[in-house]
Amino acid sequence: MTVTTATPTVSVTRFWTRSRGFGVFYVVVALIVLVGALTRTEPGTISKLGLGIIGKPPPVRMTLPTQPSLVVIGVLLGLAGLYSLLRSPEERRANTLLIASFGLIVVAALIAAAANQSIDLVGMIKDSVRLATPITLGMLAGIMCERCAVINIAIEGMMLAAAAVGYMASLYAQNMWIGLLVAILTGGLMAALHAVLSIRFMVDQIISGTVINILAVGASGYIRTAFLLKGQRGAPGVFPYVFVKTPLWDIPILGTILFQYQPMVYAAIILVPLVWFVLYRTPWGLRTRAVGEHPRAADTLGINVFRTRYVNVILAGCIAGLGGAWHSLETVGYFEDLMTNGRGFIALAAMIFGNWNPIGGTMGALLFGFADALNFKFQILEVGVPYQFIGMLPYILTMMAVAGVIGKTIAPAADGQPYRKQ
Amino acid sequence: MQPRNMVPGSGQVRVGLVTDAGGNIEDGTYTQYAYAGMRRAAEEFGLETTYIETDRLEDIEGNLLMLVEGGYGLIIAVGRHLGEVVERVSKDYPATNFATVDFAPYPILPNVMGLLFAEDQAGFLAGALAGYMTQSNVLGVVAGDQVPPVIKFRKGFANGAKYVNPQVKVLGEYIESFTDPQKGRVVAQSFIEQGADVVFGAGGETGSGGIRGSAEQGVWAVGVDQDEWVTTFENGRAPGADRLLSSAVKRVDNAVYEAVRQAVEGKFVGQTALFDASNEGIGLAPHHAAESAIPEEVKGRITELFAGLRSGTITTGVGPAGEDIAETLWDQIRAWQWTELAVLVLAVFTAVLIGAVIIWATRASELRGAGEAWGQVIPQANGLVLDAYVGLFEGAVGSPKALVTSLIYATPYILAGLAVALGFHCGLFNIGAEGQLYMGALLATIVGFSVTGLPVYLHLPLAIVAGILGGAIWGAIPGLLKATTGAHEVINTIMMNYIALKTVDYLVKNPLKDPTASLDRTPFVAESARYPLILPQYGLHAGFLLALVAIAFVWWFLFKTTWGFEIRTVGASPSVARYAGMSVPRNFVLAMGLSGALAGLAGIGIVLGRPSEYALKAAFSRGFGFDSIAVALLAKSHPFGIFPAAFLWGALRNGAGLMQVRAQGISIDLVNIIQALVIMFIAADQIIRWLYRLRARREAAVVFTRGWGG
């Protein structure tokens, strides 16, 4: 009797371990850095990295020869890559290598950006934090939803709608704080639609999220043409800096990094620990997580699964609304089509990156914020590296995060499954 | 329960067997056969064997581990429940080999051999025999619990009977137990009372009870799994043994023997082994006392059928997990529920109606804000609604030129909609049509302007192939990531959209920029790389015909080929596909690659087909990814539904221009709102059914996505 083998056999140990995957990544980046350094920079170029206050001479300044520094970093990355590839180190050593390599990549990017000019590191940190804000808020919105097992790919749409409607309200009321309130409510309203579709009607949550995203694009574009373009009144401006004209503002270095922001940044700074606290240290958070992991068991224990989900999803929408306000009311003081520019999706990535934990997610958001800041810097400084490639970085990092390359991520067990009472 | 009946042997490999809950190695069918296979091998190779009969489901894991810790080198796990436990725990015991009967782990584990059978083929042969032998044209099937092997026996039996005897009527019932002969008798009795004169028992002891009851009354009986003449009918001593026509045999013994043999010979490897007609893994048992009652002609026909199944010229119409395979278009049309169509039409209608309310409210609020009286406001607002929709209609289909332009608009929607629909069939949500479309357009453009001097019949296909390849690769990457790491394709396709957009943005502004152009665009593609125009005065190009061909191709591929069948099985249920020994990862990559190829073709058509383009610009298309989702949903993912859905979308987009001109202040974004509402109403069709008092859907809603885990 012959046996037909439906599928070829597999060997017991896989060659492609996580470490080896990283090894390839490091080698590729090392080659990019080396080739870039040798072809795009002149031998005599100098990179100046400073820690300074705008308008004053930086108290600390580091001057590095661009090309040799990049070559050194390239070689180090290459060694890390070869080591990972050949030796496939254990988990802990691989993680140390990962952090070190990412640090090297960041330094390389900064040195390259500062070729022939000077980059203010303090300014970079400040820009990163500022640009990480909408991603952080969106990430929190994502966590609030997914911890109770409702997938939210609609953060982008919630932010976009909130940005448009919030701006419209601030324009008509001539008061940006009313605008902020309306932005929060709009986010909540869009989330309520998502909640009704996915909880009440049990629509596939990704389809429901897609509906919200398309609706937001259409509605915000429609509002812009119908109401915003014809307004004779001028916009009431952007949110003021919170600590301007206080002594905190002028503290060297720390003042710049900590106190020179507008309100949404501080909203995010407050919300991250708050959401963490609510989720992990309060009965409500415990119930939320129970609903996310095992709704049937939660229901048996007397937790109202539907109410928990509705409340969390709508609150999440309100947080996304803050992110919308960041775009229109805090940053530019007007609304333009598609201005959220994919940050809602990046926020989702930050959430996965941080393993559905607000603290880890914030780390992810800061990384993406840094990439964003670098992107702008490269565009302004006209560095040899095309800014489009720097712009791709968050997306590539996201794919790596989702693929579990950067540690294994575990979604809440019931994520995406509608709940049906028996 | 302790291992029993330890039989010592001299060989080095010790073999243990664990039965399913309530299983019994003398059940006369399935489990006994597995045990017999193990013993046959043990005697041949001089092995020590043992077995454990599991009482309750909760004990399965403990019983398996008892044998693992007892140092048994090969453990035979009989039944699906055990297979699931083995799949979970086998990784922790790499030194122990497992053979799982009726279960194949996926992905393949290095120390697990999954043994699967084509029960539908065995059932088909038994059914054909019954179909020839019946006088009343009524047959009965006493089936066990509704699990794939039983479903396949039952459906295979029914299809086999109908294959030889179209008038036959097959009664059947699933009984939620394999160990309840009394219940089997009762059910068989009810079939006999309804006129059945052949009863097939496919459900362990339950089914055996059914056929014994039938045979005792002189009704023809057909056994299952192994030759029930030997077991249930006690080698012919039991009453009614002469009424046993045959048994639909599933050679569990051979499969188990084979697994043991490989372990003894040191050749054991993790794999999925399928036992069917081609390797005599299934068949019919001897007719014994019924031999003379069966005409020679019937025996000859059965042999022919066996040969047909063996060579593949006859199929049972039952899928690997027991699903029906509706193959012809006519079957699909008959399966269509017409209220579904009403829901689609009403979803579009309601969305358009809400659009009207939005226009009305916009104008009314504006006029009220300017201090107009309601008497003035209402007719003006009504007028604007009318202007907008008349403009939309005229712009879309009001003239031959408008109609043809709508077709041109519809062309990329057809292809991108097919791309998304194909993904849906595999349970994949491809939001990346946009990026795949860009990559397709990019590669086709590069070949289009950089290659020169070729005749059109070489250059154009070359450009198309390059573009298709670009789209396919761009689509296959998220498929591959999902297959290998479980990363959700929704996130990855969105990310790859941005990466594609930025890549094209960079290339078009830098290395590929046409230095003579003021705009950021590539050089124009050579004339030999452009789609021929079918209606030059209206700009309709051959890409439209290509899109129609693609519709037919996707239909044929999905419903007429093995690959398409596998993709649909994976989409319907990955665990079922896994059970059937299909590679889920392979199908993910294949479906995403094909999906990307179709989306790429959409991009190619825009650049190589439209006289207004013929070169790639930085942002030459926006929003195709989402539009094509709407098209696929509206079409209910059926390739033939794509054309009307895509035409509607093309017409809306085309008409939006004139709408904006006719109705001042109403932006084309209204079309986006209508589109989102259409998707919403189709996805949450309960709203539409409730609004219009339509009948509720019979089956559960389709779930496309199951969390991030993949």
GROMACS .gro file of C-alpha atoms in nm, chain A residues 1-12 14 40 146 151-153 156 193 197 200-208 210-211 213-223 225-227 230 337-338 341-343 345-346 348-349 351-352 356 375 386-389 391-392 394-396 398-400 402-405 408 411-412 415-418 420, chain B residues 106 108-110 113 251 254-255 258 261-262 269-275 278-281 358-359 362 365-366 424 429 431 477 481 485-488 490-492 494-496 498-499 502-503 505-506 509-510 581 583 622 626-627 629 633 660 664-667 669-670 672-673 675-677 679-680 683-684 686-687 701-709:
model
  168
    1MET     CA    1   0.000   0.000   0.000
    2THR     CA    2   0.135   0.340  -0.091
    3VAL     CA    3   0.086   0.651   0.109
    4THR     CA    4   0.032   0.979  -0.069
    5THR     CA    5   0.204   1.264   0.102
    6ALA     CA    6  -0.014   1.571   0.075
    7THR     CA    7   0.249   1.814   0.189
    8PRO     CA    8   0.625   1.795   0.207
    9THR     CA    9   0.775   1.729   0.545
   10VAL     CA   10   0.934   1.993   0.760
   11SER     CA   11   1.254   1.964   0.957
   12VAL     CA   12   1.246   1.998   1.334
   14ARG     CA   13   1.380   2.616   1.159
   40ARG     CA   14   2.650   6.090  -0.074
  146GLU     CA   15  -0.944   4.649   2.172
  151ILE     CA   16  -1.119   4.609   1.673
  152ASN     CA   17  -1.081   4.972   1.581
  153ILE     CA   18  -0.927   5.049   1.244
  156GLU     CA   19  -0.810   5.757   1.127
  193LEU     CA   20  -2.165   5.449   1.511
  197LEU     CA   21  -2.259   4.859   1.390
  200ARG     CA   22  -2.565   4.578   1.801
  201PHE     CA   23  -2.557   4.471   1.436
  202MET     CA   24  -2.251   4.249   1.468
  203VAL     CA   25  -2.107   4.383   1.147
  204ASP     CA   26  -1.757   4.260   1.080
  205GLN     CA   27  -1.555   4.510   1.280
  206ILE     CA   28  -1.302   4.573   1.009
  207ILE     CA   29  -1.578   4.647   0.759
  208SER     CA   30  -1.744   4.873   1.013
  210THR     CA   31  -1.375   5.088   0.690
  211VAL     CA   32  -1.724   5.240   0.670
  213ASN     CA   33  -1.305   5.580   0.750
  214ILE     CA   34  -1.475   5.634   0.414
  215LEU     CA   35  -1.761   5.823   0.574
  216ALA     CA   36  -1.512   6.052   0.746
  217VAL     CA   37  -1.330   6.125   0.420
  218GLY     CA   38  -1.658   6.204   0.243
  219ALA     CA   39  -1.818   6.400   0.524
  220SER     CA   40  -1.511   6.607   0.606
  221GLY     CA   41  -1.452   6.688   0.238
  222TYR     CA   42  -1.818   6.778   0.198
  223ILE     CA   43  -1.813   6.999   0.508
  225THR     CA   44  -1.652   7.266   0.053
  226ALA     CA   45  -1.997   7.343   0.185
  227PHE     CA   46  -1.913   7.532   0.504
  230LYS     CA   47  -1.709   8.017   0.219
  337ASP     CA   48  -0.875   6.730   0.317
  338LEU     CA   49  -0.715   6.407   0.443
  341ASN     CA   50  -0.248   6.159   0.667
  342GLY     CA   51  -0.256   5.801   0.792
  343ARG     CA   52  -0.164   5.880   1.154
  345PHE     CA   53  -0.324   5.372   1.110
  346ILE     CA   54   0.021   5.447   1.253
  348LEU     CA   55  -0.287   5.129   1.543
  349ALA     CA   56   0.063   5.010   1.468
  351MET     CA   57  -0.071   4.994   1.977
  352ILE     CA   58   0.039   4.658   1.837
  356TRP     CA   59  -0.183   4.663   2.372
  375ASN     CA   60   1.124   6.323   0.785
  386PRO     CA   61   1.516   6.123  -0.022
  387TYR     CA   62   1.261   6.235   0.236
  388GLN     CA   63   1.011   5.987   0.094
  389PHE     CA   64   1.230   5.706   0.224
  391GLY     CA   65   0.864   5.891   0.540
  392MET     CA   66   0.838   5.519   0.469
  394PRO     CA   67   0.718   5.431   1.016
  395TYR     CA   68   0.532   5.205   0.775
  396ILE     CA   69   0.817   4.958   0.748
  398THR     CA   70   0.492   4.901   1.162
  399MET     CA   71   0.504   4.599   0.935
  400MET     CA   72   0.794   4.465   1.135
  402VAL     CA   73   0.291   4.355   1.328
  403ALA     CA   74   0.490   4.063   1.198
  404GLY     CA   75   0.611   4.009   1.552
  405VAL     CA   76   0.969   4.078   1.457
  408LYS     CA   77   0.583   3.863   2.011
  411ALA     CA   78  -0.395   4.066   2.112
  412PRO     CA   79  -0.681   4.038   2.361
  415ASP     CA   80  -1.057   4.077   1.984
  416GLY     CA   81  -1.285   4.123   1.686
  417GLN     CA   82  -1.551   3.874   1.786
  418PRO     CA   83  -1.904   4.001   1.828
  420ARG     CA   84  -2.407   3.709   2.132
  528TYR     CA   85  -0.177   2.219   1.045
  530ILE     CA   86   0.246   1.987   0.983
  531LEU     CA   87   0.426   1.891   1.300
  532PRO     CA   88   0.750   1.695   1.270
  535MET     CA   89   0.133   1.188   1.103
  673ARG     CA   90  -0.906   0.113   0.579
  676ASN     CA   91  -0.402  -0.011   0.676
  677ALA     CA   92  -0.339   0.351   0.770
  680GLU     CA   93   0.146   0.208   0.769
  683ARG     CA   94   0.564   0.036   0.993
  684GLN     CA   95   0.724   0.372   0.920
  691VAL     CA   96   0.800   1.186   0.930
  692GLY     CA   97   0.540   1.447   1.008
  693GLN     CA   98   0.296   1.454   0.717
  694THR     CA   99  -0.065   1.437   0.611
  695ALA     CA  100  -0.145   1.104   0.448
  696LEU     CA  101  -0.465   1.073   0.248
  697PHE     CA  102  -0.620   0.731   0.195
  700SER     CA  103  -0.630   0.570  -0.565
  701ASN     CA  104  -0.434   0.390  -0.292
  702GLU     CA  105  -0.710   0.152  -0.185
  703GLY     CA  106  -0.759   0.340   0.137
  780ILE     CA  107  -2.775   6.606   0.319
  781ILE     CA  108  -2.791   6.831   0.011
  784THR     CA  109  -2.690   7.204   0.348
  787SER     CA  110  -2.916   7.580   0.672
  788GLU     CA  111  -2.729   7.819   0.447
  846PHE     CA  112  -1.272   3.777   0.035
  851PHE     CA  113  -0.936   4.155   0.344
  853ILE     CA  114  -0.725   4.698   0.158
  899ILE     CA  115   0.407   4.016   0.050
  903LEU     CA  116   0.360   3.777   0.613
  907THR     CA  117   0.394   3.526   1.101
  908GLY     CA  118   0.017   3.561   1.127
  909ALA     CA  119   0.046   3.938   1.079
  910HIS     CA  120  -0.294   4.074   0.984
  912VAL     CA  121  -0.536   4.470   0.684
  913ILE     CA  122  -0.256   4.653   0.863
  914ASN     CA  123   0.012   4.535   0.624
  916ILE     CA  124  -0.250   4.970   0.444
  917MET     CA  125   0.117   5.014   0.526
  918MET     CA  126   0.217   4.888   0.181
  920TYR     CA  127   0.176   5.422   0.185
  921ILE     CA  128   0.507   5.264   0.092
  924LYS     CA  129   0.590   5.721  -0.146
  925THR     CA  130   0.802   5.505  -0.375
  927ASP     CA  131   0.625   5.982  -0.548
  928TYR     CA  132   1.003   5.962  -0.515
  931LYS     CA  133   0.992   6.331  -0.893
  932ASN     CA  134   1.352   6.216  -0.922
 1003GLY     CA  135  -0.479   1.859   0.423
 1005SER     CA  136  -0.195   2.432   0.291
 1044ARG     CA  137  -0.673   5.825  -0.499
 1048PHE     CA  138  -1.156   5.175  -0.048
 1049ASP     CA  139  -1.373   5.212  -0.358
 1051ILE     CA  140  -1.402   4.728  -0.123
 1055LEU     CA  141  -1.924   4.411  -0.111
 1082GLN     CA  142  -2.086   6.973  -0.897
 1086GLN     CA  143  -2.332   7.495  -0.675
 1087GLY     CA  144  -2.166   7.431  -0.341
 1088ILE     CA  145  -2.218   7.055  -0.345
 1089SER     CA  146  -1.882   6.884  -0.368
 1091ASP     CA  147  -1.737   6.432  -0.173
 1092LEU     CA  148  -2.109   6.361  -0.158
 1094ASN     CA  149  -1.790   5.938  -0.095
 1095ILE     CA  150  -2.063   5.975   0.165
 1097GLN     CA  151  -2.044   5.514  -0.098
 1098ALA     CA  152  -1.976   5.478   0.275
 1099LEU     CA  153  -2.348   5.453   0.341
 1101ILE     CA  154  -2.115   4.974   0.241
 1102MET     CA  155  -2.268   5.035   0.581
 1105ALA     CA  156  -2.262   4.520   0.592
 1106ALA     CA  157  -2.539   4.589   0.845
 1108GLN     CA  158  -3.043   4.420   0.929
 1109ILE     CA  159  -3.099   4.797   0.909
 1123ALA     CA  160  -2.350   3.675   0.832
 1124VAL     CA  161  -2.016   3.615   0.669
 1125VAL     CA  162  -1.723   3.688   0.895
 1126PHE     CA  163  -1.427   3.810   0.696
 1127THR     CA  164  -1.187   3.873   0.974
 1128ARG     CA  165  -1.117   3.706   1.300
 1129GLY     CA  166  -0.913   3.938   1.517
 1130TRP     CA  167  -0.550   4.019   1.459
 1131GLY     CA  168  -0.427   3.670   1.518
   0.00000   0.00000   0.00000
